[in-house]
Amino acid sequence: MRVLVTGGAGFIGSHIVDVLLAAGDEVRVLDALLPAAHRHRPEIDDRAQFLEGDVRDAGQVRAALDGVDAVCHQAAMVGMGVDLADLPAYASHNDLGTAVLLAGMVRAGIPRLVLASSMVVYGEGAYRCAADGPVRPAPRREADLAAGRFEPPCPACGRPLEPRPVTEDAPLDPRSVYAATKLAQENLASAWAAASHGTVIALRYHNVYGPRMPRDTPYAGVAAIFRSALERGEPPAVFEDGGQLRDFVHVTDVARANALALHRREAEPGRLTALNIGSGRPRTIGDLAHALSRAHGAAEPVITGRSRAGDVRHVFASSDRAGDVLGFRAAVDFDKGVVDFAHAPLRT
């Protein structure tokens, strides 16, 4: 199979390129080498064809799509960003870029897309109240966060809630600019599939970690932020009380999920299939910080009690559907993966 990987020089994209090349696929990479992810020009496997270009440029996209069978779309601005001044850049790179790519795929007659989506489209995860059953908590109030009341209460009775694994059928409630653009990518891809009879598998990544994460950038996930602090000789600074539940999944597992999606034979044209990609085992953010500090031989993390607008309390995956559809199961154990990550080189 001839595959175009957009963003294929980046953290997740480069691991996808590795897996596809190992499987014998022909790989072309299109990457704009944005400074937020690439301060220095990365090394690209010689077996892959590399094109430096921007998915927002129709001409560059047309050249990148020439002769390929499928597209693995990883190119995006990621993370929480700095402030709302980043909003136009997120919308441009993520949503306009996806629209230009999809239009190019129509012209080139390419019917198969694997899209990098994210668990951020859910907002808060799933919760159950002992009295009222499954509920959706309201956004947390700033006054509660400032007072250290981090757990969202039942919106009906005010009782404590039990976090539950979120499934792909959960309501979508993006609570940040990045989350809104990821949902818009899914909606654009879904519309493209319906109109072109193409096939889209949207992989909703949970908290991905592993080697080649970028260092010292505000456009990174919590694992990269903690690892960057350790690299600077500082303890990880943990927001809230560290009890936030997440699903930390190793980047090699995510890359394998992409390869499985690209090679899936049972096509479902005309629709988007969304799949959670996680480890299936929730851990707290505090667990990650402590495990990284121990493995790095560093001081214990600092629990700051601070919070950020747009952060949610608990969101972790049920990846059962990915198992049924793709045969995907995460293989990298958290303890081993974190120990390796504590000493893995970061992207600088």
Tab-separated table of C-alpha atoms in Angstrom:
chain	number	residue	atom	x	y	z
A	1	MET	CA	0.000	0.000	0.000
A	2	ARG	CA	1.169	3.519	-0.793
A	3	VAL	CA	0.378	5.787	2.146
A	4	LEU	CA	0.675	9.524	2.661
A	5	VAL	CA	1.331	10.397	6.309
A	6	THR	CA	0.704	14.069	6.966
A	7	GLY	CA	2.660	15.276	9.968
A	8	GLY	CA	4.834	12.215	9.483
A	9	ALA	CA	7.952	13.900	10.885
A	10	GLY	CA	6.277	14.603	14.223
A	11	PHE	CA	5.970	12.692	17.483
A	12	ILE	CA	3.187	10.254	16.621
A	13	GLY	CA	3.550	10.511	12.860
A	14	SER	CA	7.200	9.407	12.852
A	15	HIS	CA	6.305	6.257	14.791
A	16	ILE	CA	3.524	5.518	12.301
A	17	VAL	CA	6.043	5.862	9.481
A	18	ASP	CA	8.302	3.350	11.258
A	19	VAL	CA	5.502	0.785	11.569
A	20	LEU	CA	4.338	1.188	7.984
A	21	LEU	CA	7.839	0.860	6.570
A	22	ALA	CA	8.417	-2.257	8.673
A	23	ALA	CA	5.231	-3.722	7.176
A	24	GLY	CA	6.528	-3.134	3.648
A	25	ASP	CA	4.317	-0.173	2.759
A	26	GLU	CA	5.502	2.662	0.540
A	27	VAL	CA	5.386	5.852	2.619
A	28	ARG	CA	5.347	9.510	1.657
A	29	VAL	CA	5.559	12.165	4.389
A	30	LEU	CA	4.147	15.683	4.144
A	31	ASP	CA	5.148	17.891	7.064
A	32	ALA	CA	5.371	21.654	7.503
A	33	LEU	CA	8.004	21.297	10.270
A	34	LEU	CA	6.259	23.835	12.497
A	35	PRO	CA	8.656	25.426	15.017
A	36	ALA	CA	6.413	24.434	17.946
A	37	ALA	CA	7.257	20.792	17.216
A	38	HIS	CA	10.571	21.050	15.364
A	39	ARG	CA	13.263	23.443	16.521
A	40	HIS	CA	15.741	21.477	14.447
A	41	ARG	CA	15.196	19.546	11.249
A	42	PRO	CA	14.325	15.955	12.206
A	43	GLU	CA	15.853	12.869	10.705
A	44	ILE	CA	13.530	11.120	8.240
A	45	ASP	CA	13.952	7.452	7.361
A	46	ASP	CA	15.569	7.258	3.914
A	47	ARG	CA	13.014	4.656	2.846
A	48	ALA	CA	10.221	7.249	3.085
A	49	GLN	CA	9.801	10.066	0.577
A	50	PHE	CA	9.782	13.377	2.441
A	51	LEU	CA	8.021	16.501	1.209
A	52	GLU	CA	8.250	19.665	3.261
A	53	GLY	CA	4.900	21.301	2.798
A	54	ASP	CA	1.688	22.546	4.364
A	55	VAL	CA	-1.673	20.781	4.210
A	56	ARG	CA	-3.286	24.206	3.730
A	57	ASP	CA	-1.541	24.596	0.366
A	58	ALA	CA	-3.639	22.932	-2.351
A	59	GLY	CA	-0.723	22.655	-4.744
A	60	GLN	CA	1.545	20.967	-2.237
A	61	VAL	CA	-1.286	18.633	-1.213
A	62	ARG	CA	-1.941	17.718	-4.845
A	63	ALA	CA	1.701	16.712	-5.297
A	64	ALA	CA	1.748	14.765	-2.036
A	65	LEU	CA	-1.380	12.787	-2.980
A	66	ASP	CA	-0.145	11.750	-6.409
A	67	GLY	CA	-0.171	7.963	-6.667
A	68	VAL	CA	-1.099	7.125	-3.063
A	69	ASP	CA	-3.799	4.650	-1.984
A	70	ALA	CA	-4.636	5.984	1.483
A	71	VAL	CA	-3.976	8.944	3.763
A	72	CYS	CA	-3.033	8.909	7.442
A	73	HIS	CA	-3.741	12.461	8.614
A	74	GLN	CA	-1.664	13.394	11.651
A	75	ALA	CA	-0.771	17.007	10.808
A	76	ALA	CA	-2.221	19.375	13.418
A	77	MET	CA	-1.525	21.934	16.082
A	78	VAL	CA	-1.972	20.105	19.372
A	79	GLY	CA	-2.313	20.793	23.089
A	80	MET	CA	-3.904	23.582	25.075
A	81	GLY	CA	-1.848	26.337	23.460
A	82	VAL	CA	-0.890	29.600	25.132
A	83	ASP	CA	-4.123	31.623	25.103
A	84	LEU	CA	-7.053	32.467	22.853
A	85	ALA	CA	-4.758	34.399	20.539
A	86	ASP	CA	-3.856	30.918	19.196
A	87	LEU	CA	-7.431	30.368	18.012
A	88	PRO	CA	-6.918	31.418	14.352
A	89	ALA	CA	-3.796	29.252	14.054
A	90	TYR	CA	-5.592	26.183	15.456
A	91	ALA	CA	-8.556	26.664	13.123
A	92	SER	CA	-6.277	27.266	10.146
A	93	HIS	CA	-3.881	24.353	10.612
A	94	ASN	CA	-6.398	21.825	11.874
A	95	ASP	CA	-9.649	22.613	10.111
A	96	LEU	CA	-8.715	24.508	6.948
A	97	GLY	CA	-5.816	22.085	6.491
A	98	THR	CA	-8.161	19.101	6.777
A	99	ALA	CA	-10.617	20.675	4.320
A	100	VAL	CA	-7.860	21.272	1.740
A	101	LEU	CA	-6.624	17.701	2.179
A	102	LEU	CA	-10.116	16.215	1.768
A	103	ALA	CA	-10.752	18.280	-1.359
A	104	GLY	CA	-7.460	17.037	-2.762
A	105	MET	CA	-8.421	13.442	-1.995
A	106	VAL	CA	-11.645	13.887	-3.979
A	107	ARG	CA	-9.714	15.198	-6.990
A	108	ALA	CA	-7.172	12.368	-6.718
A	109	GLY	CA	-9.826	9.675	-6.226
A	110	ILE	CA	-8.373	8.474	-2.914
A	111	PRO	CA	-11.135	6.799	-0.871
A	112	ARG	CA	-9.422	5.875	2.400
A	113	LEU	CA	-8.569	8.115	5.355
A	114	VAL	CA	-7.322	7.420	8.861
A	115	LEU	CA	-7.751	10.568	10.953
A	116	ALA	CA	-5.934	11.455	14.173
A	117	SER	CA	-8.696	12.560	16.531
A	118	SER	CA	-8.578	12.908	20.305
A	119	MET	CA	-10.352	12.121	23.533
A	120	VAL	CA	-10.698	15.886	24.041
A	121	VAL	CA	-13.853	15.787	21.898
A	122	TYR	CA	-15.692	14.274	24.885
A	123	GLY	CA	-14.943	17.060	27.358
A	124	GLU	CA	-15.529	15.403	30.713
A	125	GLY	CA	-15.582	11.630	30.654
A	126	ALA	CA	-18.430	9.353	31.723
A	127	TYR	CA	-19.862	9.433	35.242
A	128	ARG	CA	-22.444	7.546	37.247
A	129	CYS	CA	-24.398	8.761	40.271
A	130	ALA	CA	-25.529	6.166	42.809
A	131	ALA	CA	-28.940	7.836	42.938
A	132	ASP	CA	-29.454	9.180	39.412
A	133	GLY	CA	-27.514	6.754	37.230
A	134	PRO	CA	-25.411	7.940	34.274
A	135	VAL	CA	-25.107	11.737	34.267
A	136	ARG	CA	-23.188	14.513	32.524
A	137	PRO	CA	-21.683	16.950	35.025
A	138	ALA	CA	-21.743	20.651	34.299
A	139	PRO	CA	-18.448	22.482	33.702
A	140	ARG	CA	-16.660	22.975	36.998
A	141	ARG	CA	-17.031	26.378	38.612
A	142	GLU	CA	-13.987	28.585	39.145
A	143	ALA	CA	-14.984	29.153	42.771
A	144	ASP	CA	-14.973	25.398	43.446
A	145	LEU	CA	-11.591	24.942	41.777
A	146	ALA	CA	-10.102	27.838	43.748
A	147	ALA	CA	-11.382	26.230	46.953
A	148	GLY	CA	-9.834	22.854	46.075
A	149	ARG	CA	-13.164	21.206	45.234
A	150	PHE	CA	-12.061	19.463	42.074
A	151	GLU	CA	-14.569	16.616	41.745
A	152	PRO	CA	-17.688	17.519	39.724
A	153	PRO	CA	-20.898	16.754	41.651
A	154	CYS	CA	-24.040	15.132	40.309
A	155	PRO	CA	-25.964	17.876	38.479
A	156	ALA	CA	-29.266	16.463	39.776
A	157	CYS	CA	-28.633	15.755	43.455
A	158	GLY	CA	-25.144	17.077	44.222
A	159	ARG	CA	-23.806	13.690	45.359
A	160	PRO	CA	-20.260	12.519	44.501
A	161	LEU	CA	-19.909	10.776	41.137
A	162	GLU	CA	-18.138	7.599	40.074
A	163	PRO	CA	-15.950	8.076	36.956
A	164	ARG	CA	-16.579	5.459	34.276
A	165	PRO	CA	-14.829	4.567	30.995
A	166	VAL	CA	-16.010	6.743	28.134
A	167	THR	CA	-17.249	5.002	24.992
A	168	GLU	CA	-17.458	6.288	21.448
A	169	ASP	CA	-21.219	6.806	21.816
A	170	ALA	CA	-20.769	9.362	24.608
A	171	PRO	CA	-21.977	12.928	23.986
A	172	LEU	CA	-19.349	15.191	22.467
A	173	ASP	CA	-18.606	18.357	24.428
A	174	PRO	CA	-15.318	20.032	23.409
A	175	ARG	CA	-14.131	22.471	26.084
A	176	SER	CA	-11.032	24.023	24.505
A	177	VAL	CA	-10.063	25.519	21.175
A	178	TYR	CA	-8.007	22.438	20.334
A	179	ALA	CA	-10.932	20.163	21.204
A	180	ALA	CA	-13.294	22.195	19.024
A	181	THR	CA	-10.946	21.895	16.051
A	182	LYS	CA	-10.568	18.128	16.499
A	183	LEU	CA	-14.345	17.707	16.485
A	184	ALA	CA	-14.543	19.922	13.407
A	185	GLN	CA	-11.998	17.632	11.711
A	186	GLU	CA	-14.248	14.657	12.425
A	187	ASN	CA	-17.290	16.487	11.086
A	188	LEU	CA	-15.482	17.513	7.901
A	189	ALA	CA	-14.229	13.961	7.352
A	190	SER	CA	-17.700	12.546	7.981
A	191	ALA	CA	-19.232	14.901	5.425
A	192	TRP	CA	-16.493	14.005	2.936
A	193	ALA	CA	-17.156	10.289	3.414
A	194	ALA	CA	-20.900	10.667	2.913
A	195	ALA	CA	-20.485	12.721	-0.266
A	196	SER	CA	-17.606	10.756	-1.812
A	197	HIS	CA	-18.426	7.262	-0.472
A	198	GLY	CA	-15.007	7.285	1.126
A	199	THR	CA	-13.997	5.459	4.277
A	200	VAL	CA	-12.856	7.252	7.439
A	201	ILE	CA	-11.587	5.743	10.671
A	202	ALA	CA	-11.111	8.455	13.303
A	203	LEU	CA	-8.808	7.300	16.071
A	204	ARG	CA	-9.548	9.180	19.280
A	205	TYR	CA	-6.183	9.073	20.997
A	206	HIS	CA	-6.089	9.238	24.753
A	207	ASN	CA	-2.965	10.542	26.525
A	208	VAL	CA	-0.104	9.464	24.280
A	209	TYR	CA	3.438	9.341	25.664
A	210	GLY	CA	6.800	7.973	24.599
A	211	PRO	CA	10.077	8.806	22.865
A	212	ARG	CA	10.350	11.757	20.453
A	213	MET	CA	7.913	13.963	22.369
A	214	PRO	CA	8.816	17.649	21.960
A	215	ARG	CA	10.663	19.359	24.783
A	216	ASP	CA	9.773	22.695	26.401
A	217	THR	CA	6.771	23.688	24.332
A	218	PRO	CA	3.336	24.895	25.485
A	219	TYR	CA	1.803	22.843	22.662
A	220	ALA	CA	2.386	19.497	24.354
A	221	GLY	CA	0.584	17.031	26.564
A	222	VAL	CA	1.109	16.473	30.266
A	223	ALA	CA	3.630	13.667	29.773
A	224	ALA	CA	5.904	15.915	27.697
A	225	ILE	CA	5.502	18.766	30.190
A	226	PHE	CA	6.551	16.529	33.093
A	227	ARG	CA	9.423	14.991	31.132
A	228	SER	CA	10.647	18.432	30.027
A	229	ALA	CA	10.703	19.604	33.641
A	230	LEU	CA	12.811	16.616	34.652
A	231	GLU	CA	15.194	17.316	31.777
A	232	ARG	CA	15.660	20.832	33.168
A	233	GLY	CA	16.367	19.435	36.641
A	234	GLU	CA	12.969	20.499	38.014
A	235	PRO	CA	10.276	18.372	39.665
A	236	PRO	CA	7.026	17.942	37.701
A	237	ALA	CA	4.386	20.506	38.696
A	238	VAL	CA	1.044	18.726	39.052
A	239	PHE	CA	-2.171	20.729	38.731
A	240	GLU	CA	-5.144	20.300	41.064
A	241	ASP	CA	-4.473	17.458	43.518
A	242	GLY	CA	-3.073	15.015	40.970
A	243	GLY	CA	-6.134	12.803	41.188
A	244	GLN	CA	-7.303	13.409	37.619
A	245	LEU	CA	-7.838	10.073	35.867
A	246	ARG	CA	-6.484	9.615	32.357
A	247	ASP	CA	-5.590	6.747	30.038
A	248	PHE	CA	-1.879	6.881	29.193
A	249	VAL	CA	-1.134	4.927	26.015
A	250	HIS	CA	2.327	4.394	24.556
A	251	VAL	CA	3.076	5.927	21.175
A	252	THR	CA	4.105	2.582	19.664
A	253	ASP	CA	0.652	1.213	20.473
A	254	VAL	CA	-0.928	4.264	18.817
A	255	ALA	CA	1.241	3.784	15.731
A	256	ARG	CA	0.196	0.141	15.527
A	257	ALA	CA	-3.477	1.144	15.771
A	258	ASN	CA	-2.998	3.441	12.777
A	259	ALA	CA	-1.421	0.648	10.747
A	260	LEU	CA	-4.291	-1.693	11.633
A	261	ALA	CA	-6.809	0.948	10.562
A	262	LEU	CA	-5.044	1.585	7.257
A	263	HIS	CA	-4.907	-2.131	6.429
A	264	ARG	CA	-8.429	-2.974	7.525
A	265	ARG	CA	-10.077	-4.818	4.656
A	266	GLU	CA	-13.735	-4.549	5.650
A	267	ALA	CA	-14.474	-1.112	4.220
A	268	GLU	CA	-17.526	0.824	5.385
A	269	PRO	CA	-17.855	3.490	2.691
A	270	GLY	CA	-19.864	6.620	3.287
A	271	ARG	CA	-19.394	6.915	7.019
A	272	LEU	CA	-16.928	7.748	9.750
A	273	THR	CA	-16.036	5.113	12.329
A	274	ALA	CA	-14.725	6.580	15.598
A	275	LEU	CA	-12.535	4.419	17.829
A	276	ASN	CA	-10.952	5.142	21.209
A	277	ILE	CA	-7.259	4.279	21.315
A	278	GLY	CA	-6.094	3.842	24.890
A	279	SER	CA	-4.476	1.335	27.191
A	280	GLY	CA	-7.740	0.369	28.889
A	281	ARG	CA	-6.257	1.040	32.336
A	282	PRO	CA	-6.818	4.458	33.926
A	283	ARG	CA	-4.082	6.104	35.965
A	284	THR	CA	-3.979	9.436	37.729
A	285	ILE	CA	-1.865	12.308	36.528
A	286	GLY	CA	-0.176	12.103	39.925
A	287	ASP	CA	0.680	8.449	39.211
A	288	LEU	CA	2.446	9.497	36.014
A	289	ALA	CA	4.357	12.321	37.704
A	290	HIS	CA	5.541	10.130	40.586
A	291	ALA	CA	6.502	7.246	38.294
A	292	LEU	CA	8.522	9.537	36.016
A	293	SER	CA	10.266	11.196	38.969
A	294	ARG	CA	11.229	7.841	40.483
A	295	ALA	CA	12.469	6.450	37.188
A	296	HIS	CA	14.450	9.630	36.513
A	297	GLY	CA	15.944	9.638	40.025
A	298	ALA	CA	14.522	13.106	40.644
A	299	ALA	CA	12.733	14.903	43.455
A	300	GLU	CA	9.098	14.146	44.129
A	301	PRO	CA	6.517	16.095	42.081
A	302	VAL	CA	5.037	19.320	43.415
A	303	ILE	CA	1.263	19.298	43.839
A	304	THR	CA	0.307	22.877	42.995
A	305	GLY	CA	-3.462	22.947	43.501
A	306	ARG	CA	-3.682	25.165	40.414
A	307	SER	CA	-6.152	24.588	37.604
A	308	ARG	CA	-6.458	25.604	33.962
A	309	ALA	CA	-9.478	26.751	32.016
A	310	GLY	CA	-10.601	23.952	29.719
A	311	ASP	CA	-9.152	21.129	31.821
A	312	VAL	CA	-11.536	18.334	32.741
A	313	ARG	CA	-11.399	16.154	35.837
A	314	HIS	CA	-11.629	12.579	34.574
A	315	VAL	CA	-11.616	11.097	31.088
A	316	PHE	CA	-10.386	7.604	30.303
A	317	ALA	CA	-11.162	5.129	27.574
A	318	SER	CA	-13.028	2.031	26.815
A	319	SER	CA	-11.087	0.699	23.825
A	320	ASP	CA	-13.319	-2.355	23.402
A	321	ARG	CA	-14.638	-1.163	20.042
A	322	ALA	CA	-11.088	-0.812	18.668
A	323	GLY	CA	-10.535	-4.400	19.753
A	324	ASP	CA	-13.648	-5.556	17.924
A	325	VAL	CA	-13.093	-3.511	14.760
A	326	LEU	CA	-9.295	-3.564	14.420
A	327	GLY	CA	-8.137	-6.337	16.725
A	328	PHE	CA	-6.268	-3.649	18.664
A	329	ARG	CA	-5.048	-4.208	22.198
A	330	ALA	CA	-2.423	-2.038	23.872
A	331	ALA	CA	0.764	-4.012	24.430
A	332	VAL	CA	3.064	-1.658	26.372
A	333	ASP	CA	2.729	-1.922	30.158
A	334	PHE	CA	2.473	1.435	31.931
A	335	ASP	CA	5.279	0.756	34.423
A	336	LYS	CA	7.761	-0.373	31.771
A	337	GLY	CA	6.689	2.302	29.298
A	338	VAL	CA	7.140	5.100	31.829
A	339	VAL	CA	10.573	3.850	32.940
A	340	ASP	CA	11.722	3.805	29.319
A	341	PHE	CA	10.170	7.219	28.657
A	342	ALA	CA	11.930	8.730	31.674
A	343	HIS	CA	15.242	8.310	29.848
A	344	ALA	CA	14.138	8.498	26.217
A	345	PRO	CA	15.447	11.379	24.092
A	346	LEU	CA	13.029	14.249	23.551
A	347	ARG	CA	12.609	16.242	20.362
A	348	THR	CA	14.532	19.513	20.603
